[in-house]
Amino acid sequence: MNTQSIIYMDNAATSWPKPPGVTEAMKRCMREAAANPGRGSHEMAVRASRVLFEGRKALARLFRIQNPNDIAYALNTTQALNTALQGLLKPGDHVITTSLEHNSVRRPLEALRRKIGIEVSYVQTNAQGTVDLSKLRQEIHSRTKLIAVTHSSNLLGTITPVGDVGAIAKAHGVKLLVDAAQSAGVLDIDVGAMGIDLLAFPGHKGLMGPQGTGGLYIHPDLDLEPLMYGGTGSSSESPEQPTARPDRYEAGTQNTVGIAGLTEGVKFVLAETTERIHRRELELTRQLMEGLRGIPGVTLLGPGPETERTAIVSFLMEGFDPSEASFILDRQFGIAVRSGFHCTPLGHQSAGTTETGAVRASPGYFTAESEIVSLVEAVKEMMATLRKTN
Ligand SMILES: Cc1ncc(COP(=O)(O)O)c(C=O)c1O
């Protein structure tokens, strides 16, 4: 497959390409440090442990986390979210979340509602994905334990004012879980200043690492029940999961090679800065939205280009089913976008696209302006061809 000719606009699912250092770091780790971390005292095992610690340090710098050991690695955002939700919530607890959430928040919550009897309130956003914070505040009651919000919608690109939600949570003694799947590496995140108690993030999207990486920040005052129990290489004589972090939340051998790549991705983000990355992605998003908005029959979803948002452009093409549109974009024009229902049925309800789903194009930091032009021209051509044949 000639990847040179692909126009990749599916960065919201997994970012691609990666900074060159990522692949190199993974190769180097495989050659020099791919022993079992935390399990042995021989030279290569120590090197493997160091790989994990270097990654934690870089992540702690990025999210302004004081103690790197408050970060537990995870396979992806979903595992991190499950560790947070299943580890924190007890029967009778109340959780407030929004209609914007990904199934990775909603499904664990619904499973907990069914299995242990938690209460869940969904605050409806408007069609642009904006959460009314006064509505969110009104839902708080004496059993409310947690507010869980996505930092940015994977359907609409809307940004949730997490710091304001954090202030509301703090004022009412409620914990805050943030799903940073679409914001880690793109928007500035300061867990202390934003009042975040739990931060779930992927390694394979904005942090530019490989798949199979991600993590969860857990505030030092929180003790979650681990999602998984097992070998940690520490306190091996005890039948209990250790209480020391990060081992408490990292049962089993970690993805050392993947984390070597993730560390390099995070270092790239730190060097470029989230401010520059976000600004660049916003420019590309605006260019794409302006281009698409001028095409008859194309409807854009989410906040307009003038609004601060992440690089997610969902749209409808009149006369095309979104999956048909993405198939044609791929096969005829070599452009990779995503289509369908983006794992957020309530989000589609809010946006009014429950029946249709949507095409989603998500440029990334490495997208070129010429690639945006190619996508706009392809959509234009598809719409013109349809008009001619009708
Ligand atoms: C907002 C949001 N939450 C959670 C997820 C799940 O992420 P992962 O695939 O890393 O588990 C995604 C994935 O696209 C997402 O966009």
Short mmCIF file of C-alpha atoms and ligand atoms in Angstrom, two decimals:
data_model
loop_
_atom_site.label_atom_id
_atom_site.label_comp_id
_atom_site.label_asym_id
_atom_site.label_seq_id
_atom_site.Cartn_x
_atom_site.Cartn_y
_atom_site.Cartn_z
CA MET A 1 0.00 0.00 0.00
CA ASN A 2 1.38 3.39 -0.95
CA THR A 3 0.74 5.48 2.17
CA GLN A 4 2.36 8.52 0.52
CA SER A 5 -0.74 9.05 -1.56
CA ILE A 6 -3.28 8.74 1.29
CA ILE A 7 -4.90 11.92 2.52
CA TYR A 8 -5.47 10.99 6.14
CA MET A 9 -8.32 12.87 7.84
CA ASP A 10 -9.16 10.44 10.62
CA ASN A 11 -6.93 11.81 13.36
CA ALA A 12 -9.80 11.91 15.87
CA ALA A 13 -9.83 8.10 15.78
CA THR A 14 -6.04 7.62 15.80
CA SER A 15 -3.47 10.20 14.77
CA TRP A 16 -1.30 9.44 11.75
CA PRO A 17 1.46 9.91 10.77
CA LYS A 18 3.50 10.04 13.97
CA PRO A 19 6.56 12.22 14.53
CA PRO A 20 9.57 10.27 13.16
CA GLY A 21 11.10 9.94 16.65
CA VAL A 22 8.19 7.75 17.77
CA THR A 23 8.98 4.81 15.50
CA GLU A 24 12.70 5.18 16.22
CA ALA A 25 12.12 5.15 19.99
CA MET A 26 10.02 1.99 19.69
CA LYS A 27 12.69 0.26 17.62
CA ARG A 28 15.39 1.32 20.07
CA CYS A 29 13.36 0.09 23.02
CA MET A 30 12.72 -3.25 21.31
CA ARG A 31 16.46 -3.62 20.67
CA GLU A 32 17.75 -2.39 24.03
CA ALA A 33 15.11 -2.30 26.77
CA ALA A 34 12.26 -4.69 26.00
CA ALA A 35 12.67 -6.85 29.11
CA ASN A 36 9.96 -7.02 31.76
CA PRO A 37 9.67 -3.70 33.66
CA GLY A 38 9.52 -3.84 37.46
CA ARG A 39 10.04 -7.60 37.59
CA GLY A 40 13.81 -8.12 37.65
CA SER A 41 16.94 -6.35 38.78
CA HIS A 42 19.04 -7.20 35.75
CA GLU A 43 20.30 -4.45 33.51
CA MET A 44 17.69 -4.75 30.80
CA ALA A 45 14.75 -4.97 33.25
CA VAL A 46 15.99 -1.79 34.90
CA ARG A 47 16.14 -0.11 31.49
CA ALA A 48 12.55 -1.19 30.83
CA SER A 49 11.41 0.29 34.17
CA ARG A 50 13.19 3.49 33.26
CA VAL A 51 11.22 3.65 29.98
CA LEU A 52 7.97 3.58 31.95
CA PHE A 53 9.17 6.22 34.38
CA GLU A 54 10.43 8.55 31.63
CA GLY A 55 6.96 8.38 30.05
CA ARG A 56 5.24 9.14 33.34
CA LYS A 57 7.54 12.13 33.89
CA ALA A 58 6.79 13.55 30.43
CA LEU A 59 3.03 13.07 30.91
CA ALA A 60 3.19 14.67 34.36
CA ARG A 61 4.93 17.70 32.85
CA LEU A 62 2.30 18.01 30.14
CA PHE A 63 -0.70 17.82 32.48
CA ARG A 64 1.04 19.64 35.39
CA ILE A 65 0.75 16.57 37.66
CA GLN A 66 3.00 16.82 40.70
CA ASN A 67 3.72 13.14 41.24
CA PRO A 68 4.25 11.05 38.08
CA ASN A 69 3.21 7.94 40.05
CA ASP A 70 -0.34 9.30 40.13
CA ILE A 71 -0.53 8.32 36.46
CA ALA A 72 -1.46 4.71 35.68
CA TYR A 73 -0.89 3.46 32.15
CA ALA A 74 -3.83 1.99 30.27
CA LEU A 75 -4.38 0.39 26.87
CA ASN A 76 -6.56 3.24 25.68
CA THR A 77 -9.00 5.89 26.93
CA THR A 78 -11.73 3.30 27.36
CA GLN A 79 -9.72 1.24 29.82
CA ALA A 80 -8.75 4.38 31.74
CA LEU A 81 -12.40 5.50 31.90
CA ASN A 82 -13.48 2.06 33.13
CA THR A 83 -10.77 2.09 35.80
CA ALA A 84 -12.09 5.46 36.99
CA LEU A 85 -15.81 4.71 36.87
CA GLN A 86 -15.81 1.12 38.09
CA GLY A 87 -13.19 1.91 40.72
CA LEU A 88 -14.91 4.96 42.19
CA LEU A 89 -18.64 4.35 42.08
CA LYS A 90 -20.56 2.43 44.74
CA PRO A 91 -24.24 1.41 44.95
CA GLY A 92 -26.50 4.45 45.36
CA ASP A 93 -23.96 6.96 44.03
CA HIS A 94 -25.21 9.61 41.61
CA VAL A 95 -23.25 10.68 38.51
CA ILE A 96 -23.90 13.68 36.30
CA THR A 97 -22.74 13.50 32.72
CA THR A 98 -23.79 14.97 29.37
CA SER A 99 -25.49 13.90 26.16
CA LEU A 100 -22.19 14.53 24.40
CA GLU A 101 -20.35 11.59 25.91
CA HIS A 102 -18.75 8.77 24.00
CA ASN A 103 -19.98 5.22 24.62
CA SER A 104 -16.77 4.68 26.58
CA VAL A 105 -18.35 6.80 29.34
CA ARG A 106 -22.00 5.99 28.78
CA ARG A 107 -21.74 2.21 28.55
CA PRO A 108 -19.75 1.69 31.77
CA LEU A 109 -22.21 4.04 33.52
CA GLU A 110 -25.22 2.15 32.17
CA ALA A 111 -23.61 -1.17 33.14
CA LEU A 112 -23.02 0.14 36.68
CA ARG A 113 -26.59 1.39 36.84
CA ARG A 114 -27.80 -2.12 35.93
CA LYS A 115 -25.28 -4.08 38.01
CA ILE A 116 -24.89 -2.12 41.24
CA GLY A 117 -27.62 0.50 41.13
CA ILE A 118 -26.01 3.89 40.56
CA GLU A 119 -28.08 6.86 39.39
CA VAL A 120 -27.06 8.67 36.18
CA SER A 121 -28.28 12.09 34.97
CA TYR A 122 -27.57 13.18 31.41
CA VAL A 123 -27.51 16.94 30.88
CA GLN A 124 -28.70 17.64 27.31
CA THR A 125 -26.44 19.91 25.29
CA ASN A 126 -27.72 22.13 22.50
CA ALA A 127 -27.26 21.15 18.83
CA GLN A 128 -23.77 22.69 18.86
CA GLY A 129 -22.78 20.52 21.82
CA THR A 130 -22.66 23.36 24.35
CA VAL A 131 -23.38 22.32 27.93
CA ASP A 132 -25.50 24.69 29.99
CA LEU A 133 -23.51 24.81 33.24
CA SER A 134 -26.47 26.03 35.28
CA LYS A 135 -28.40 22.89 34.23
CA LEU A 136 -25.44 20.79 35.27
CA ARG A 137 -25.30 22.53 38.65
CA GLN A 138 -29.03 21.99 39.18
CA GLU A 139 -28.60 18.21 38.90
CA ILE A 140 -26.29 18.04 41.94
CA HIS A 141 -27.87 16.48 45.03
CA SER A 142 -26.73 14.88 48.28
CA ARG A 143 -25.71 11.57 46.67
CA THR A 144 -23.85 13.10 43.72
CA LYS A 145 -20.34 11.66 43.75
CA LEU A 146 -19.05 12.46 40.29
CA ILE A 147 -19.36 14.73 37.28
CA ALA A 148 -18.01 13.07 34.12
CA VAL A 149 -17.50 15.23 31.03
CA THR A 150 -15.72 15.00 27.75
CA HIS A 151 -13.23 17.83 27.21
CA SER A 152 -14.11 17.91 23.52
CA SER A 153 -16.86 16.20 21.54
CA ASN A 154 -15.68 13.55 19.10
CA LEU A 155 -18.73 14.32 16.94
CA LEU A 156 -18.92 18.12 16.99
CA GLY A 157 -15.52 19.40 18.10
CA THR A 158 -17.17 21.48 20.84
CA ILE A 159 -14.92 22.30 23.79
CA THR A 160 -16.34 21.90 27.32
CA PRO A 161 -15.13 24.60 29.75
CA VAL A 162 -13.58 22.01 32.05
CA GLY A 163 -12.17 24.58 34.50
CA ASP A 164 -15.67 25.98 35.09
CA VAL A 165 -17.08 22.48 35.59
CA GLY A 166 -14.21 21.81 38.01
CA ALA A 167 -15.10 24.91 40.03
CA ILE A 168 -18.74 23.78 40.28
CA ALA A 169 -17.66 20.27 41.31
CA LYS A 170 -15.29 21.59 43.94
CA ALA A 171 -17.88 23.98 45.40
CA HIS A 172 -20.21 21.02 45.96
CA GLY A 173 -17.64 18.45 47.12
CA VAL A 174 -18.13 16.39 43.95
CA LYS A 175 -15.31 14.65 42.02
CA LEU A 176 -14.57 15.50 38.37
CA LEU A 177 -13.65 12.95 35.70
CA VAL A 178 -12.52 14.36 32.34
CA ASP A 179 -12.45 12.31 29.14
CA ALA A 180 -9.52 13.88 27.33
CA ALA A 181 -9.69 11.57 24.30
CA GLN A 182 -9.99 14.53 21.92
CA SER A 183 -8.03 17.11 23.89
CA ALA A 184 -4.86 15.52 25.31
CA GLY A 185 -1.95 16.94 23.34
CA VAL A 186 -4.11 19.61 21.70
CA LEU A 187 -5.64 21.72 24.48
CA ASP A 188 -3.86 22.93 27.57
CA ILE A 189 -4.68 20.70 30.54
CA ASP A 190 -3.64 21.63 34.07
CA VAL A 191 -5.23 19.12 36.45
CA GLY A 192 -4.74 21.30 39.54
CA ALA A 193 -5.95 24.58 38.08
CA MET A 194 -8.93 22.90 36.40
CA GLY A 195 -9.97 20.92 39.47
CA ILE A 196 -9.64 17.56 37.70
CA ASP A 197 -9.66 14.50 39.99
CA LEU A 198 -9.50 11.88 37.25
CA LEU A 199 -8.13 12.43 33.75
CA ALA A 200 -8.49 9.65 31.17
CA PHE A 201 -6.38 10.08 28.04
CA PRO A 202 -5.32 8.10 24.97
CA GLY A 203 -1.73 7.77 23.83
CA HIS A 204 -2.66 7.11 20.21
CA LYS A 205 -4.44 10.35 19.30
CA GLY A 206 -3.15 13.85 20.12
CA LEU A 207 -0.19 12.53 22.12
CA MET A 208 1.04 10.95 18.88
CA GLY A 209 2.00 7.61 20.38
CA PRO A 210 1.09 4.15 19.12
CA GLN A 211 -2.14 2.26 19.71
CA GLY A 212 -2.28 0.25 22.93
CA THR A 213 -1.22 3.24 25.02
CA GLY A 214 -3.07 5.69 27.24
CA GLY A 215 -3.47 6.45 30.90
CA LEU A 216 -5.40 7.69 33.88
CA TYR A 217 -4.39 10.42 36.31
CA ILE A 218 -5.80 9.72 39.78
CA HIS A 219 -5.79 12.51 42.37
CA PRO A 220 -3.63 11.45 45.34
CA ASP A 221 -6.60 11.72 47.73
CA LEU A 222 -8.67 9.20 45.74
CA ASP A 223 -8.41 5.48 46.34
CA LEU A 224 -10.05 3.58 43.51
CA GLU A 225 -10.79 -0.10 43.63
CA PRO A 226 -8.50 -1.52 40.90
CA LEU A 227 -10.14 -2.70 37.70
CA MET A 228 -7.73 -5.63 37.46
CA TYR A 229 -5.81 -7.58 40.07
CA GLY A 230 -2.60 -9.48 39.47
CA GLY A 231 1.17 -9.43 39.28
CA THR A 232 2.94 -6.15 39.82
CA GLY A 233 6.47 -7.25 40.64
CA SER A 234 6.06 -5.53 44.04
CA SER A 235 4.76 -6.98 47.37
CA SER A 236 4.72 -10.38 45.70
CA GLU A 237 4.35 -12.18 49.05
CA SER A 238 0.94 -10.54 49.66
CA PRO A 239 -2.35 -11.92 48.31
CA GLU A 240 -3.62 -8.31 48.14
CA GLN A 241 -3.08 -5.81 45.35
CA PRO A 242 -0.42 -3.34 46.57
CA THR A 243 -1.63 0.07 47.72
CA ALA A 244 1.44 1.84 46.31
CA ARG A 245 1.02 3.68 43.05
CA PRO A 246 1.26 3.11 40.17
CA ASP A 247 1.39 -0.67 40.86
CA ARG A 248 -2.08 -0.65 42.39
CA TYR A 249 -3.56 0.14 38.99
CA GLU A 250 -1.06 -1.59 36.72
CA ALA A 251 -1.51 -5.35 37.09
CA GLY A 252 0.39 -7.40 34.53
CA THR A 253 3.20 -6.56 32.14
CA GLN A 254 2.94 -3.09 30.65
CA ASN A 255 3.32 -2.08 27.00
CA THR A 256 6.96 -0.98 27.38
CA VAL A 257 7.68 -0.64 23.66
CA GLY A 258 4.46 1.28 23.08
CA ILE A 259 5.21 3.57 26.01
CA ALA A 260 8.68 4.28 24.60
CA GLY A 261 6.86 5.55 21.49
CA LEU A 262 4.29 7.45 23.53
CA THR A 263 7.05 9.19 25.51
CA GLU A 264 8.57 10.44 22.28
CA GLY A 265 5.13 11.64 21.13
CA VAL A 266 4.62 13.53 24.41
CA LYS A 267 8.10 15.07 24.13
CA PHE A 268 7.17 16.23 20.62
CA VAL A 269 3.98 17.83 21.98
CA LEU A 270 5.93 19.49 24.80
CA ALA A 271 8.46 20.89 22.34
CA GLU A 272 5.85 22.13 19.85
CA THR A 273 3.48 23.23 22.67
CA THR A 274 -0.26 22.52 22.77
CA GLU A 275 -0.86 26.18 22.00
CA ARG A 276 0.91 25.93 18.62
CA ILE A 277 -0.65 22.54 17.84
CA HIS A 278 -4.14 23.79 18.62
CA ARG A 279 -3.64 27.00 16.64
CA ARG A 280 -2.41 25.06 13.59
CA GLU A 281 -5.27 22.55 13.80
CA LEU A 282 -7.78 25.36 14.21
CA GLU A 283 -6.47 27.07 11.05
CA LEU A 284 -6.89 23.83 9.08
CA THR A 285 -10.35 23.27 10.57
CA ARG A 286 -11.45 26.77 9.63
CA GLN A 287 -10.12 26.34 6.10
CA LEU A 288 -12.04 23.07 5.78
CA MET A 289 -15.26 24.47 7.22
CA GLU A 290 -15.12 27.57 5.03
CA GLY A 291 -14.56 25.37 1.97
CA LEU A 292 -17.36 22.93 2.75
CA ARG A 293 -19.82 25.58 3.81
CA GLY A 294 -19.87 27.05 0.29
CA ILE A 295 -20.95 23.77 -1.37
CA PRO A 296 -24.71 23.48 -2.05
CA GLY A 297 -26.22 20.46 -0.27
CA VAL A 298 -23.50 20.22 2.40
CA THR A 299 -24.54 20.83 6.02
CA LEU A 300 -21.93 21.32 8.73
CA LEU A 301 -22.56 20.17 12.29
CA GLY A 302 -21.28 21.69 15.52
CA PRO A 303 -19.98 25.17 16.32
CA GLY A 304 -19.11 27.46 13.41
CA PRO A 305 -15.53 28.11 12.27
CA GLU A 306 -15.39 31.37 14.22
CA THR A 307 -15.71 29.42 17.50
CA GLU A 308 -12.79 27.94 19.42
CA ARG A 309 -13.06 24.18 18.77
CA THR A 310 -11.03 21.05 18.09
CA ALA A 311 -10.23 19.70 14.64
CA ILE A 312 -13.38 17.67 14.09
CA VAL A 313 -15.57 18.55 11.12
CA SER A 314 -18.74 16.47 10.85
CA PHE A 315 -21.04 17.07 7.92
CA LEU A 316 -23.91 15.74 5.84
CA MET A 317 -23.98 15.56 2.05
CA GLU A 318 -27.52 15.71 0.70
CA GLY A 319 -28.21 12.67 -1.48
CA PHE A 320 -25.39 10.60 0.05
CA ASP A 321 -25.53 8.19 2.94
CA PRO A 322 -22.46 9.08 5.09
CA SER A 323 -20.96 5.57 4.69
CA GLU A 324 -21.41 5.76 0.93
CA ALA A 325 -19.77 9.21 0.94
CA SER A 326 -16.78 8.01 2.95
CA PHE A 327 -16.45 4.94 0.72
CA ILE A 328 -16.32 7.12 -2.41
CA LEU A 329 -13.90 9.57 -0.76
CA ASP A 330 -11.62 6.66 0.07
CA ARG A 331 -11.82 4.63 -3.14
CA GLN A 332 -12.12 7.40 -5.70
CA PHE A 333 -10.12 10.21 -4.07
CA GLY A 334 -7.79 8.43 -1.61
CA ILE A 335 -9.14 10.44 1.33
CA ALA A 336 -9.61 8.65 4.68
CA VAL A 337 -12.52 10.00 6.74
CA ARG A 338 -14.88 8.29 9.16
CA SER A 339 -18.59 7.89 8.76
CA GLY A 340 -21.55 6.55 10.71
CA PHE A 341 -22.54 7.00 14.30
CA HIS A 342 -19.25 7.91 16.04
CA CYS A 343 -20.05 6.00 19.29
CA THR A 344 -22.25 8.76 20.66
CA PRO A 345 -25.98 8.10 20.11
CA LEU A 346 -27.06 10.86 22.50
CA GLY A 347 -24.66 13.27 20.79
CA HIS A 348 -26.38 12.48 17.48
CA GLN A 349 -29.72 13.09 19.15
CA SER A 350 -28.59 16.54 20.29
CA ALA A 351 -27.20 17.31 16.83
CA GLY A 352 -30.37 16.03 15.11
CA THR A 353 -28.54 13.31 13.15
CA THR A 354 -29.92 10.17 14.78
CA GLU A 355 -31.31 8.93 11.48
CA THR A 356 -28.37 9.80 9.28
CA GLY A 357 -25.12 9.64 11.22
CA ALA A 358 -22.46 11.90 9.71
CA VAL A 359 -19.23 12.05 7.74
CA ARG A 360 -16.37 13.13 10.02
CA ALA A 361 -13.13 14.62 8.75
CA SER A 362 -10.46 15.26 11.36
CA PRO A 363 -7.27 16.96 10.19
CA GLY A 364 -4.16 16.70 12.34
CA TYR A 365 -1.00 18.65 13.03
CA PHE A 366 0.69 17.15 9.96
CA THR A 367 -2.18 17.81 7.54
CA ALA A 368 -1.23 20.11 4.66
CA GLU A 369 -3.44 22.95 3.38
CA SER A 370 -3.34 21.27 -0.05
CA GLU A 371 -4.95 18.18 1.48
CA ILE A 372 -7.80 20.29 2.82
CA VAL A 373 -8.23 21.72 -0.69
CA SER A 374 -8.33 18.15 -2.09
CA LEU A 375 -11.09 17.15 0.34
CA VAL A 376 -13.17 20.23 -0.43
CA GLU A 377 -12.73 19.68 -4.19
CA ALA A 378 -13.67 15.99 -3.84
CA VAL A 379 -16.88 16.84 -1.97
CA LYS A 380 -17.65 19.52 -4.56
CA GLU A 381 -17.17 17.04 -7.39
CA MET A 382 -19.33 14.40 -5.70
CA MET A 383 -22.17 16.85 -5.15
CA ALA A 384 -21.93 18.19 -8.74
CA THR A 385 -21.93 14.65 -10.19
CA LEU A 386 -25.01 13.78 -8.14
CA ARG A 387 -26.83 16.88 -9.36
CA LYS A 388 -26.01 16.00 -12.99
CA THR A 389 -27.29 12.42 -12.66
CA ASN A 390 -30.55 13.48 -10.94
C1 LIG B 1 -14.49 11.44 23.34
C2 LIG B 1 -13.95 10.03 23.27
N1 LIG B 1 -13.93 9.28 24.38
C3 LIG B 1 -13.42 8.03 24.39
C4 LIG B 1 -12.92 7.46 23.24
C5 LIG B 1 -12.35 6.08 23.28
O1 LIG B 1 -10.98 6.16 23.05
P1 LIG B 1 -10.06 4.88 22.89
O2 LIG B 1 -10.27 4.39 21.51
O3 LIG B 1 -8.68 5.38 23.15
O4 LIG B 1 -10.49 3.89 23.90
C6 LIG B 1 -12.91 8.21 22.06
C7 LIG B 1 -12.41 7.62 20.80
O5 LIG B 1 -12.49 8.13 19.74
C8 LIG B 1 -13.44 9.53 22.08
O6 LIG B 1 -13.45 10.28 20.98
#
